[in-house]
Amino acid sequence: MGVDIDRLLAVDPWLEPFADRLRQRAAHVDAVRRKTGELLGPISQGHHYYGLNRGARDGVEGLWYREWAPEAHSLSLIGEFNNWDPTTHRLARDEWGTWFIFIPGNQIEHGSLLKVRVASRLGEMDRIPAYIRRVVQDSETANFSGQFWSPPNPYQWKHEAPDLKGGLRIYEAHVGMALEDGRVGTFTEFTENILPRIAKLGYDAVQLMAIMEHPYYGSFGYHVSSFFAVSSRFGMPEHLKALVDRAHELGLLVVMDIVHSHAVKNVLEGLNQFDGSDHQYFHAAGRGEHPAWDSMLFDYGKYEVLRFLLSNIRFWLEEYRMDGFRFDGVTSMLYHDHGLGREFGSYDDYFGGNVDEDATAYLSLANELAHQINPKVINVAEDVSGMPGLARPVDEGGIGFDYRLAMGIPDMWIMLLKEEPDEQWNLGAIFHALMNRRPQEKAIAYVESHDQALVGDKTLAFLLMDQQMYWNMSKFAQDPIIDRGIALHKMIRLLTFSLGGEGYLTFMGNEFGHPEWIDFPRAENGFSHHFARRQWSLADQDHLRYGSLQAFEKAMLALDPQFRLLDDPFVQELAVHEDTRQLIYRHGPLVFAFNFHATESYANLRIPVPDRTDYRIVLDTDHKRFGGVGLVDETAVYPSQDVPMYGQDQSIQIYLPARSAQVLAPL
């Protein structure tokens, strides 16, 4: 692939002193690409070769099982089909360290439990095949086993993926905690009960967490054990396919959390020390262990590791028709020190000896492969470092992601809410912080994701209103803390939505101000599911104010498909008044007017507007249906006046109540 670094330098001239290093990075990616061969070839077809696959030998139909375990002494396939006898189905080994066996006929039935007994320097251990498609846990012993999954009647897909209309509006969700009941939810329940809510709100994508099999529920799905297996806690593989199919029918794309940054340390359930060594899939010794996550780190320089991970990309796109991935832990992958304790205040931090070139090459190839399989794929990087070119094409020296998460935005809001009263917020600084992102790299803006909702932290609503949410969220109660919280909740989300990026994300329930944190069942809380659920009824009860926040979210999101807001790159600051607490700006054709003053409402407030035409209100945060006072007539039209103001040739006069915002559209 020809790489034109000059295109990336034109986007970000600050990279000019590092042009040679960018070329070196591109050359390394190209070298790895040549080593792997055609991306759509064997390097991404590992799941059709390794693991359990129907096939033939010498004209006889049967089942192949293959496992890469170069330092193992012997392997035997055991399971219900042979009464767990390790002497009947021993595997042979080839020169590359791949063990194999052909089992004629249908000796292993669909749904049969199995493992592989691996003899190594560690002795004999019963392991779960690395490429297994399904893993189940015994309810009595809590032990995990592989399960041969080859249903006689494969799932029949009914709906094609929708085309993205407007910007990317992502609803981050966890299937297990999506119920109001205190138990683990299922794919089917999510499909029937939650997907319609998401579509009705106006989101166009759902991001699913914890899909890949993980032994510990409380890990949020980030300590993966079996990378090709759907978490059996939530149902069968066909149930996930039905979820994706239904989402497509509702006009929702499905983006999946994919965890290729690390793997669970567990030996019996995962890949760790599979062949008896500490360096099969992972780096050896200390480099193979994440110092903060208690997990194992892949060696991206190995061909078989690349095959495993690239095949995993292909598998989820083709087998489950995922529309893209949110890559977890990208910062940890990019740097040898995993970015821990590093501020990334200089461009020097993005180049040099701390960058893991093999991981960078893997991410580049993963993005290339995904886009070759599906040109419409959406890949999002979770990177806090701000690596230049992360969300630029590989052929110009970038790493190939479509979006990056704007992870600094929630940190900014948390800092402001914890450290400064809103009466003292620097509005100009907030505006520029929300606009501060890499040029021509798409970003997903958000106020809060699941990270901000975890136990030990607080959601935006809880930061604003705290314990008053338990007592005074009735529409018939009067509480200044609740009034302030409701007003700022809407204003903060509108600011972030309209300025923070080309996409927008929320975690389920946060759109209506879900009052409690997330805490998965564990010994410290008596293994309770009370905080690992979502209380949808709060938003559905007419007498509570949660529904008002949900109604606002729906109206806010509608601005994007109606005005193509997120896709429009043109943003212009029109006025900032720190003393009287106003922030006015333009995004696309719309004018956003914010009044952060706690008590002062402004009648006949003159503001500059970019177009010589009358303006109408298309969204008012203070409307009664959004939990406001409703002081402004939404049908009012603000006539254009030939009164120049702040560089604009015209202005209008509006009524802007305290702690409220209006979105104005030209007639």
XYZ file of C-alpha atoms in Angstrom:
667
model
C 0.000 0.000 0.000
C 1.363 3.411 -0.938
C 1.384 5.828 1.996
C 1.278 9.591 1.481
C 2.492 11.118 4.738
C 2.155 14.604 3.272
C -1.630 14.312 3.534
C -1.383 13.801 7.287
C 1.132 16.631 7.622
C -1.236 18.940 5.754
C -3.944 18.149 8.305
C -1.633 18.723 11.289
C 1.460 20.838 10.493
C 2.727 20.315 14.071
C 3.697 16.822 12.920
C 6.273 18.134 10.431
C 9.283 17.628 12.781
C 8.181 13.996 13.186
C 7.733 13.211 9.487
C 10.588 10.696 9.468
C 9.129 8.865 12.445
C 5.746 8.744 10.744
C 7.400 7.230 7.680
C 9.151 4.686 9.897
C 5.793 3.804 11.457
C 4.225 3.392 8.029
C 7.177 1.272 6.881
C 6.757 -1.013 9.895
C 3.041 -1.408 9.185
C 3.906 -2.280 5.587
C 6.489 -4.838 6.709
C 3.955 -6.532 8.985
C 1.406 -6.429 6.172
C 3.838 -8.253 3.878
C 4.503 -10.832 6.599
C 0.812 -11.517 7.076
C 0.000 -11.703 3.362
C -3.421 -10.854 1.963
C -5.582 -9.638 4.842
C -8.629 -11.451 3.507
C -6.554 -14.643 3.232
C -5.375 -17.122 5.891
C -4.338 -14.442 8.374
C -8.008 -13.577 9.010
C -9.437 -17.063 8.424
C -8.021 -18.693 11.545
C -11.463 -19.516 12.953
C -12.196 -21.626 9.863
C -8.993 -23.622 10.409
C -8.396 -23.734 14.155
C -10.953 -24.875 16.657
C -13.780 -27.234 15.707
C -14.875 -27.092 12.069
C -16.865 -29.413 9.862
C -14.827 -30.781 6.955
C -13.601 -33.896 5.223
C -10.520 -36.089 4.906
C -10.005 -38.487 2.010
C -13.620 -38.014 1.027
C -14.974 -38.805 4.491
C -17.109 -36.143 6.205
C -16.378 -35.342 9.809
C -14.992 -32.807 12.249
C -11.512 -31.250 12.384
C -10.083 -29.950 15.611
C -6.858 -27.935 15.518
C -5.030 -26.068 18.248
C -1.833 -24.007 18.156
C 0.216 -25.002 21.211
C 3.896 -25.116 20.172
C 5.416 -25.932 23.582
C 2.851 -28.483 24.735
C 3.898 -32.133 25.130
C 0.566 -33.650 24.073
C -3.105 -32.770 23.529
C -6.209 -34.934 23.844
C -9.790 -33.920 23.080
C -12.135 -34.934 25.888
C -15.832 -34.461 26.469
C -19.253 -35.976 26.766
C -18.722 -37.689 23.417
C -15.956 -39.949 24.815
C -16.859 -39.924 28.519
C -13.985 -37.500 29.156
C -11.429 -40.200 28.340
C -8.052 -38.634 27.342
C -6.792 -41.829 25.712
C -9.281 -42.108 22.835
C -8.772 -38.861 20.873
C -5.113 -37.859 20.988
C -3.971 -35.102 18.655
C -0.984 -35.204 16.313
C 1.458 -32.301 15.904
C 2.848 -30.625 12.786
C 6.183 -28.841 12.448
C 4.669 -25.448 13.282
C 3.294 -26.434 16.661
C -0.274 -26.997 15.512
C -2.002 -30.049 16.976
C -4.815 -31.697 15.009
C -7.275 -34.559 14.873
C -9.971 -35.609 12.422
C -13.078 -37.237 13.877
C -15.158 -38.945 11.168
C -18.937 -38.776 11.097
C -21.006 -37.069 13.774
C -19.444 -38.434 16.930
C -19.605 -34.989 18.562
C -23.159 -33.673 18.525
C -24.285 -30.076 18.575
C -24.338 -28.854 22.191
C -21.898 -31.469 23.464
C -19.564 -30.313 26.261
C -15.823 -30.703 25.738
C -12.338 -29.582 26.722
C -8.795 -30.294 25.627
C -6.334 -31.941 27.996
C -2.957 -30.278 27.572
C 0.183 -31.913 28.898
C 3.058 -29.461 29.305
C 5.803 -28.464 31.674
C 2.987 -27.515 34.068
C 1.642 -31.064 34.064
C -1.778 -32.031 32.705
C -4.566 -29.442 32.635
C -8.029 -29.494 31.091
C -8.385 -26.344 29.028
C -11.035 -24.667 26.892
C -10.127 -24.624 23.154
C -8.829 -21.204 22.133
C -11.162 -20.758 19.153
C -14.272 -22.232 20.828
C -17.588 -20.650 19.766
C -19.484 -21.225 22.997
C -18.584 -21.647 26.678
C -20.993 -22.564 29.464
C -20.677 -22.574 33.239
C -21.890 -25.410 35.426
C -24.389 -24.021 37.932
C -23.261 -26.382 40.692
C -19.467 -26.423 40.341
C -19.095 -22.980 38.673
C -16.586 -24.597 36.289
C -16.537 -23.576 32.628
C -16.568 -25.979 29.662
C -16.470 -25.541 25.936
C -19.556 -26.489 23.973
C -19.553 -27.634 20.364
C -21.930 -25.249 18.627
C -23.103 -26.257 15.170
C -26.896 -25.980 15.047
C -28.577 -28.033 12.316
C -30.740 -25.047 11.372
C -28.540 -21.936 11.242
C -30.055 -18.549 11.988
C -31.783 -16.977 8.985
C -31.085 -13.266 8.735
C -34.043 -11.077 7.796
C -32.805 -7.479 7.733
C -29.898 -5.601 6.208
C -27.944 -3.078 8.226
C -29.326 0.452 7.848
C -27.342 3.293 6.345
C -26.189 5.934 8.776
C -28.353 9.034 8.390
C -26.773 12.063 10.008
C -24.159 11.802 12.700
C -23.371 8.800 14.863
C -25.577 8.784 17.968
C -24.527 5.870 20.182
C -26.435 4.321 23.053
C -23.940 2.392 25.197
C -25.599 -0.596 26.828
C -24.910 -3.672 28.926
C -27.383 -6.475 28.264
C -27.009 -8.105 31.678
C -27.862 -4.999 33.691
C -30.519 -3.664 31.314
C -33.442 -5.022 33.330
C -35.159 -3.372 36.260
C -35.276 -6.729 38.045
C -32.354 -7.648 40.264
C -30.958 -10.353 38.010
C -28.920 -10.846 34.831
C -30.882 -9.889 31.729
C -30.888 -11.808 28.478
C -30.380 -11.001 24.807
C -34.049 -11.758 24.165
C -35.263 -9.410 26.891
C -32.974 -6.682 25.613
C -34.254 -7.232 22.079
C -37.896 -7.031 23.115
C -37.781 -4.338 25.781
C -34.734 -2.109 25.364
C -34.026 -1.844 21.627
C -37.385 -0.139 20.926
C -36.639 2.412 23.663
C -33.282 3.207 22.102
C -34.742 3.639 18.635
C -37.621 5.760 19.936
C -35.190 8.112 21.657
C -33.515 8.883 18.337
C -30.233 7.036 18.653
C -28.980 5.385 15.467
C -26.484 2.947 16.996
C -26.309 0.725 20.047
C -22.925 -0.155 21.544
C -22.988 -3.515 23.301
C -20.659 -4.193 26.203
C -19.512 -7.541 27.620
C -20.436 -9.683 24.595
C -17.232 -11.758 24.549
C -17.113 -14.540 27.133
C -15.664 -13.502 30.483
C -15.566 -15.614 33.659
C -16.150 -12.779 36.141
C -19.408 -10.869 35.635
C -18.162 -7.852 37.577
C -15.328 -7.229 35.109
C -17.867 -5.415 32.872
C -16.707 -7.802 30.130
C -13.170 -6.443 29.963
C -11.377 -9.581 31.222
C -12.115 -11.795 28.235
C -11.424 -15.524 28.355
C -12.890 -16.895 25.090
C -12.675 -14.381 22.264
C -14.890 -16.196 19.753
C -17.632 -17.114 22.248
C -20.743 -15.099 23.067
C -21.234 -14.699 26.803
C -23.586 -17.512 27.732
C -24.941 -15.494 30.678
C -27.159 -13.614 28.263
C -28.327 -16.464 26.037
C -27.355 -18.487 22.998
C -25.501 -17.271 19.904
C -28.758 -17.268 17.939
C -30.272 -14.916 20.494
C -27.501 -12.389 19.865
C -28.051 -12.727 16.117
C -31.755 -12.049 16.621
C -30.832 -8.954 18.651
C -28.614 -7.626 15.858
C -31.278 -8.449 13.265
C -33.981 -6.620 15.225
C -31.707 -3.633 15.779
C -31.180 -3.384 12.026
C -34.939 -3.566 11.503
C -35.367 -0.637 13.909
C -32.753 1.415 12.053
C -30.000 0.855 14.623
C -26.421 -0.059 13.842
C -24.713 -2.389 16.319
C -21.219 -1.504 17.532
C -19.547 -4.043 19.779
C -16.979 -3.540 22.505
C -13.985 -5.562 21.362
C -11.191 -6.227 23.834
C -7.881 -6.892 22.079
C -5.823 -4.832 24.510
C -5.493 -7.582 27.103
C -6.949 -10.914 28.273
C -7.993 -12.489 31.532
C -5.170 -13.943 33.610
C -7.183 -17.058 34.536
C -5.403 -20.229 33.416
C -8.245 -22.754 33.306
C -10.744 -20.472 31.540
C -8.486 -18.386 29.297
C -5.392 -18.407 27.088
C -2.797 -17.832 29.795
C -0.072 -20.546 29.762
C -2.170 -22.634 27.365
C 0.817 -24.603 26.056
C 2.625 -24.438 29.396
C 4.764 -21.424 28.483
C 4.329 -17.803 29.536
C 4.929 -16.511 26.008
C 2.509 -18.281 23.662
C -0.101 -15.563 23.056
C 1.384 -13.032 25.444
C 4.696 -11.360 26.123
C 6.959 -13.299 28.454
C 7.588 -12.447 32.101
C 6.775 -8.961 33.395
C 6.057 -7.424 30.018
C 3.172 -9.851 29.599
C 1.249 -8.605 32.630
C -0.606 -5.318 32.859
C 0.518 -3.539 36.036
C -2.882 -1.921 36.662
C -5.442 -4.327 35.207
C -4.214 -7.698 36.554
C -4.428 -9.168 33.066
C -2.280 -10.539 30.256
C -0.839 -8.552 27.326
C -0.750 -9.895 23.774
C 2.483 -10.119 21.794
C 1.381 -8.366 18.594
C 4.659 -9.246 16.887
C 3.771 -12.947 16.544
C 2.098 -14.255 13.392
C -0.258 -16.594 15.263
C -1.333 -13.810 17.621
C -2.088 -11.611 14.615
C -4.013 -14.479 13.048
C -6.006 -15.007 16.258
C -6.945 -11.334 16.645
C -7.526 -10.508 12.973
C -9.658 -13.626 12.615
C -11.603 -12.428 15.630
C -12.329 -9.151 13.826
C -13.574 -11.028 10.775
C -15.581 -13.498 12.851
C -17.712 -10.885 14.623
C -18.315 -8.931 11.416
C -19.352 -11.947 9.365
C -20.867 -14.377 11.864
C -22.852 -11.818 13.879
C -23.054 -8.977 11.341
C -21.692 -6.395 13.735
C -21.468 -2.950 12.152
C -18.283 -1.963 13.912
C -16.255 -2.012 17.071
C -15.363 0.176 19.991
C -11.746 -0.873 20.614
C -11.113 -0.957 24.340
C -7.846 0.128 25.935
C -6.157 1.557 22.849
C -3.898 3.792 24.956
C -2.625 0.741 26.800
C -1.828 -0.915 23.473
C -0.028 2.035 21.918
C 2.628 2.567 24.593
C 5.009 0.271 26.420
C 4.179 2.027 29.687
C 0.455 1.813 28.760
C 0.142 5.563 29.233
C -0.001 5.145 32.991
C 0.846 8.367 34.782
C 1.777 10.098 31.523
C 0.231 13.487 30.741
C 0.963 13.519 26.974
C 1.772 17.200 26.978
C 4.222 17.067 24.077
C 4.303 15.560 20.586
C 7.477 13.770 21.666
C 5.258 11.522 23.817
C 3.659 10.078 20.674
C 6.871 8.901 19.062
C 10.093 7.225 20.029
C 10.915 4.258 22.203
C 7.754 4.267 24.299
C 5.486 3.508 21.325
C 4.715 -0.171 20.762
C 5.201 -0.373 16.995
C 3.842 -3.921 16.802
C 0.606 -2.893 18.514
C 0.338 0.146 16.238
C 0.777 -2.098 13.209
C -1.855 -4.520 14.500
C -4.409 -1.735 14.998
C -3.696 -0.402 11.499
C -4.206 -3.842 9.952
C -7.316 -4.485 12.038
C -8.882 -1.286 10.728
C -7.829 -2.117 7.165
C -9.315 -5.592 7.416
C -12.591 -4.393 8.906
C -13.048 -1.853 6.113
C -12.201 -4.430 3.457
C -14.891 -6.739 4.820
C -17.436 -3.926 5.230
C -16.608 -0.491 3.793
C -19.336 1.020 6.004
C -17.829 -0.351 9.221
C -17.557 2.019 12.185
C -14.462 1.612 14.384
C -14.056 3.769 17.480
C -10.846 4.061 19.502
C -10.824 4.468 23.265
C -7.632 6.512 23.564
C -6.962 9.108 26.207
C -3.494 10.025 24.909
C -4.494 11.926 21.769
C -2.198 9.955 19.442
C -1.966 11.964 16.178
C -3.467 10.272 13.143
C -5.324 7.684 15.169
C -8.550 8.430 13.309
C -6.990 9.130 9.916
C -6.639 6.628 7.027
C -3.752 4.179 7.052
C -2.738 5.205 3.537
C -1.797 8.678 4.800
C 0.118 7.464 7.826
C -2.800 7.244 10.225
C -3.972 4.219 12.199
C -7.313 3.955 10.461
C -10.036 4.422 13.071
C -13.245 6.181 12.034
C -13.768 7.956 15.363
C -11.975 8.505 18.619
C -13.697 8.919 21.980
C -13.393 12.485 23.295
C -12.348 11.241 26.718
C -11.294 14.628 28.046
C -14.859 16.005 27.954
C -16.332 13.989 30.862
C -13.168 14.650 32.852
C -13.688 18.375 32.310
C -17.299 18.286 33.489
C -16.442 16.204 36.553
C -13.661 18.617 37.505
C -15.926 21.645 37.091
C -18.793 20.137 39.053
C -16.543 19.018 41.896
C -14.291 22.059 42.130
C -16.202 25.177 41.018
C -19.736 26.515 41.467
C -21.407 26.936 38.092
C -21.701 30.681 38.715
C -17.903 30.854 38.323
C -17.424 28.614 35.285
C -15.338 30.180 32.528
C -17.710 29.893 29.571
C -15.101 30.766 26.984
C -12.780 28.103 28.326
C -15.593 25.516 28.217
C -16.365 26.420 24.607
C -12.758 26.026 23.522
C -12.256 22.834 25.545
C -15.217 21.249 23.790
C -13.787 22.316 20.425
C -10.239 21.193 21.235
C -9.701 18.031 19.208
C -7.429 16.780 16.473
C -8.142 18.415 13.093
C -10.122 16.250 10.669
C -10.294 13.334 13.090
C -13.874 12.522 14.010
C -14.642 12.386 17.717
C -17.440 10.889 19.796
C -18.474 13.415 22.437
C -20.051 12.379 25.714
C -20.746 13.740 29.156
C -20.712 10.320 30.773
C -20.227 6.723 29.750
C -20.243 3.618 31.926
C -16.913 4.780 33.389
C -18.537 7.765 35.079
C -21.349 5.613 36.492
C -19.200 3.047 38.309
C -19.317 2.708 42.076
C -16.934 5.159 43.700
C -17.847 7.846 41.184
C -21.070 9.681 40.426
C -23.189 10.205 37.336
C -23.843 13.732 36.117
C -27.287 13.728 37.716
C -25.929 12.521 41.053
C -23.101 15.053 40.993
C -25.680 17.787 40.474
C -28.437 16.652 42.830
C -26.980 13.940 45.094
C -29.293 12.531 47.770
C -32.074 15.015 46.965
C -32.844 12.756 43.996
C -34.226 10.169 46.420
C -36.800 12.522 47.900
C -37.647 15.428 45.605
C -37.865 14.277 41.981
C -41.655 14.568 42.007
C -43.070 17.232 39.708
C -45.116 18.398 42.690
C -42.105 18.961 44.949
C -40.123 22.188 45.111
C -36.395 21.967 45.690
C -33.780 24.496 44.510
C -31.103 21.790 44.295
C -33.287 19.694 41.997
C -34.269 22.739 39.911
C -30.620 23.666 39.443
C -29.647 20.076 38.677
C -32.384 19.556 36.092
C -31.477 22.822 34.346
C -27.719 22.180 34.238
C -28.155 18.520 33.254
C -29.871 19.665 30.045
C -27.502 22.554 29.358
C -24.350 20.467 29.858
C -25.627 17.725 27.557
C -26.710 20.235 24.902
C -23.317 21.961 24.992
C -21.503 18.648 24.651
C -23.816 17.331 21.946
C -23.546 20.453 19.822
C -19.811 21.159 20.209
C -17.915 18.078 21.319
C -17.638 15.963 18.184
C -19.047 14.404 15.060
C -20.760 11.748 17.153
C -22.433 11.558 20.545
C -22.731 8.831 23.196
C -24.572 8.166 26.401
C -24.705 5.183 28.730
C -28.124 3.636 29.217
C -30.246 5.429 31.763
C -28.066 8.500 31.995
C -30.257 10.291 29.467
C -33.001 10.515 32.115
C -30.658 11.069 35.048
C -30.495 7.548 36.458
C -29.885 8.194 40.156
C -27.531 5.419 41.208
C -24.077 4.124 40.391
C -23.197 0.704 38.984
C -21.909 -1.959 41.314
C -21.881 -5.552 40.111
C -22.645 -8.427 42.504
C -19.641 -9.137 44.709
C -18.842 -10.247 48.225
C -18.655 -6.667 49.524
C -22.308 -5.987 48.607
C -23.643 -9.421 49.447
C -23.667 -10.405 45.764
C -26.591 -8.086 45.201
C -27.861 -7.055 41.751
C -29.512 -3.947 43.176
C -26.997 -1.581 41.601
C -26.473 -3.644 38.439
C -29.833 -2.809 36.874
C -31.643 0.097 35.222
C -34.785 1.652 36.689
C -36.690 2.436 33.490
C -39.906 2.988 35.442
C -38.494 6.232 36.813
C -38.613 7.745 33.324
C -42.013 6.230 32.565
C -43.875 7.646 35.564
C -45.626 10.901 34.662
C -45.351 12.414 38.125
C -41.529 12.177 38.209
C -39.079 14.574 36.579
C -36.924 11.828 35.066
C -39.319 11.654 32.129
C -38.733 15.347 31.443
C -35.004 14.737 31.039
C -35.722 11.817 28.729
C -38.050 13.987 26.629
C -35.304 16.586 26.344
C -32.791 13.956 25.213
C -35.136 12.888 22.427
C -35.702 16.471 21.279
C -31.978 17.239 21.406
C -31.038 14.196 19.354
C -33.643 15.132 16.737
C -31.601 18.232 15.883
C -29.065 16.027 14.138
C -31.193 14.267 11.492
C -33.252 17.432 11.007
C -30.319 19.814 10.506
C -27.390 17.409 9.879
C -25.830 19.015 12.906
C -23.121 16.523 13.873
C -21.831 16.231 10.326
C -21.552 19.987 9.850
C -17.970 21.129 10.549
C -18.767 24.850 10.750
C -18.790 26.216 14.303
C -18.431 29.918 15.105
C -18.277 31.672 18.441
C -20.631 34.668 18.306
C -20.552 36.108 21.835
C -19.243 35.293 25.294
C -20.167 37.395 28.327
C -18.534 36.052 31.461
C -20.063 38.783 33.639
C -23.675 38.274 32.588
C -23.106 34.525 31.936
C -24.051 34.210 28.237
C -22.491 31.992 25.595
C -23.689 32.324 22.001
C -22.375 30.338 19.048
C -23.306 29.002 15.668
C -23.110 25.370 14.558
C -24.148 24.836 10.978
C -27.352 26.789 10.359
C -28.339 26.860 14.044
C -27.626 29.448 16.709
C -27.179 28.245 20.307
C -27.830 30.755 23.087
C -26.965 29.823 26.696
C -27.687 31.815 29.837
C -25.743 30.327 32.757
C -26.796 33.050 35.177
C -28.355 31.478 38.250
C -31.046 34.129 38.787
C -31.076 36.718 35.968
C -33.413 36.275 33.028
C -32.841 38.585 30.077
C -35.708 40.169 28.174
C -34.890 41.727 24.808
C -31.361 40.335 24.954
C -29.598 41.316 21.773
C -27.419 38.631 20.217
C -25.563 38.526 16.884
C -26.779 36.095 14.234
C -24.989 35.022 11.046
C -27.930 35.153 8.611
C -30.074 38.138 7.657
C -33.368 36.422 8.352
C -35.829 35.873 11.151
C -35.161 33.065 13.612
C -37.476 30.593 15.311
C -37.001 28.432 18.404
C -36.414 24.766 17.647
C -35.391 23.748 21.184
C -35.857 25.460 24.546
C -34.376 23.746 27.598
C -36.779 25.677 29.842
C -39.933 24.280 28.222
C -42.387 22.692 30.645
C -42.252 19.305 28.935
C -38.510 19.277 29.664
C -39.002 20.066 33.348
C -38.566 23.814 32.973
C -40.729 26.764 33.916
C -41.946 27.436 30.386
C -41.494 31.189 30.270
C -40.894 31.400 26.510
C -43.479 30.932 23.773
C -41.988 28.248 21.492
C -43.978 29.564 18.541
C -42.361 32.979 18.835
C -40.299 34.327 15.936
C -37.347 36.618 16.573
C -37.238 39.165 13.704
C -33.923 40.068 12.134
C -32.720 43.607 12.792
C -30.085 45.488 10.809
C -28.131 46.230 13.952
C -24.482 45.112 13.599
C -22.980 43.267 16.524
C -19.606 41.592 17.136
C -18.694 41.341 13.462
C -22.133 40.253 12.276
C -24.219 42.602 10.135
C -27.447 41.746 11.905
C -28.792 40.747 15.286
C -31.995 39.680 17.021
C -33.512 40.255 20.438
C -34.582 37.257 22.468
C -35.966 36.373 25.883
C -33.486 34.051 27.631
C -34.463 32.894 31.138
C -31.932 32.076 33.863
C -30.130 28.724 33.569
C -31.606 27.917 30.192
C -30.599 27.603 26.567
C -32.357 28.040 23.239
C -31.546 26.641 19.831
C -32.616 28.940 17.005
C -33.052 28.116 13.337
C -33.296 30.620 10.479
C -36.677 30.849 8.811
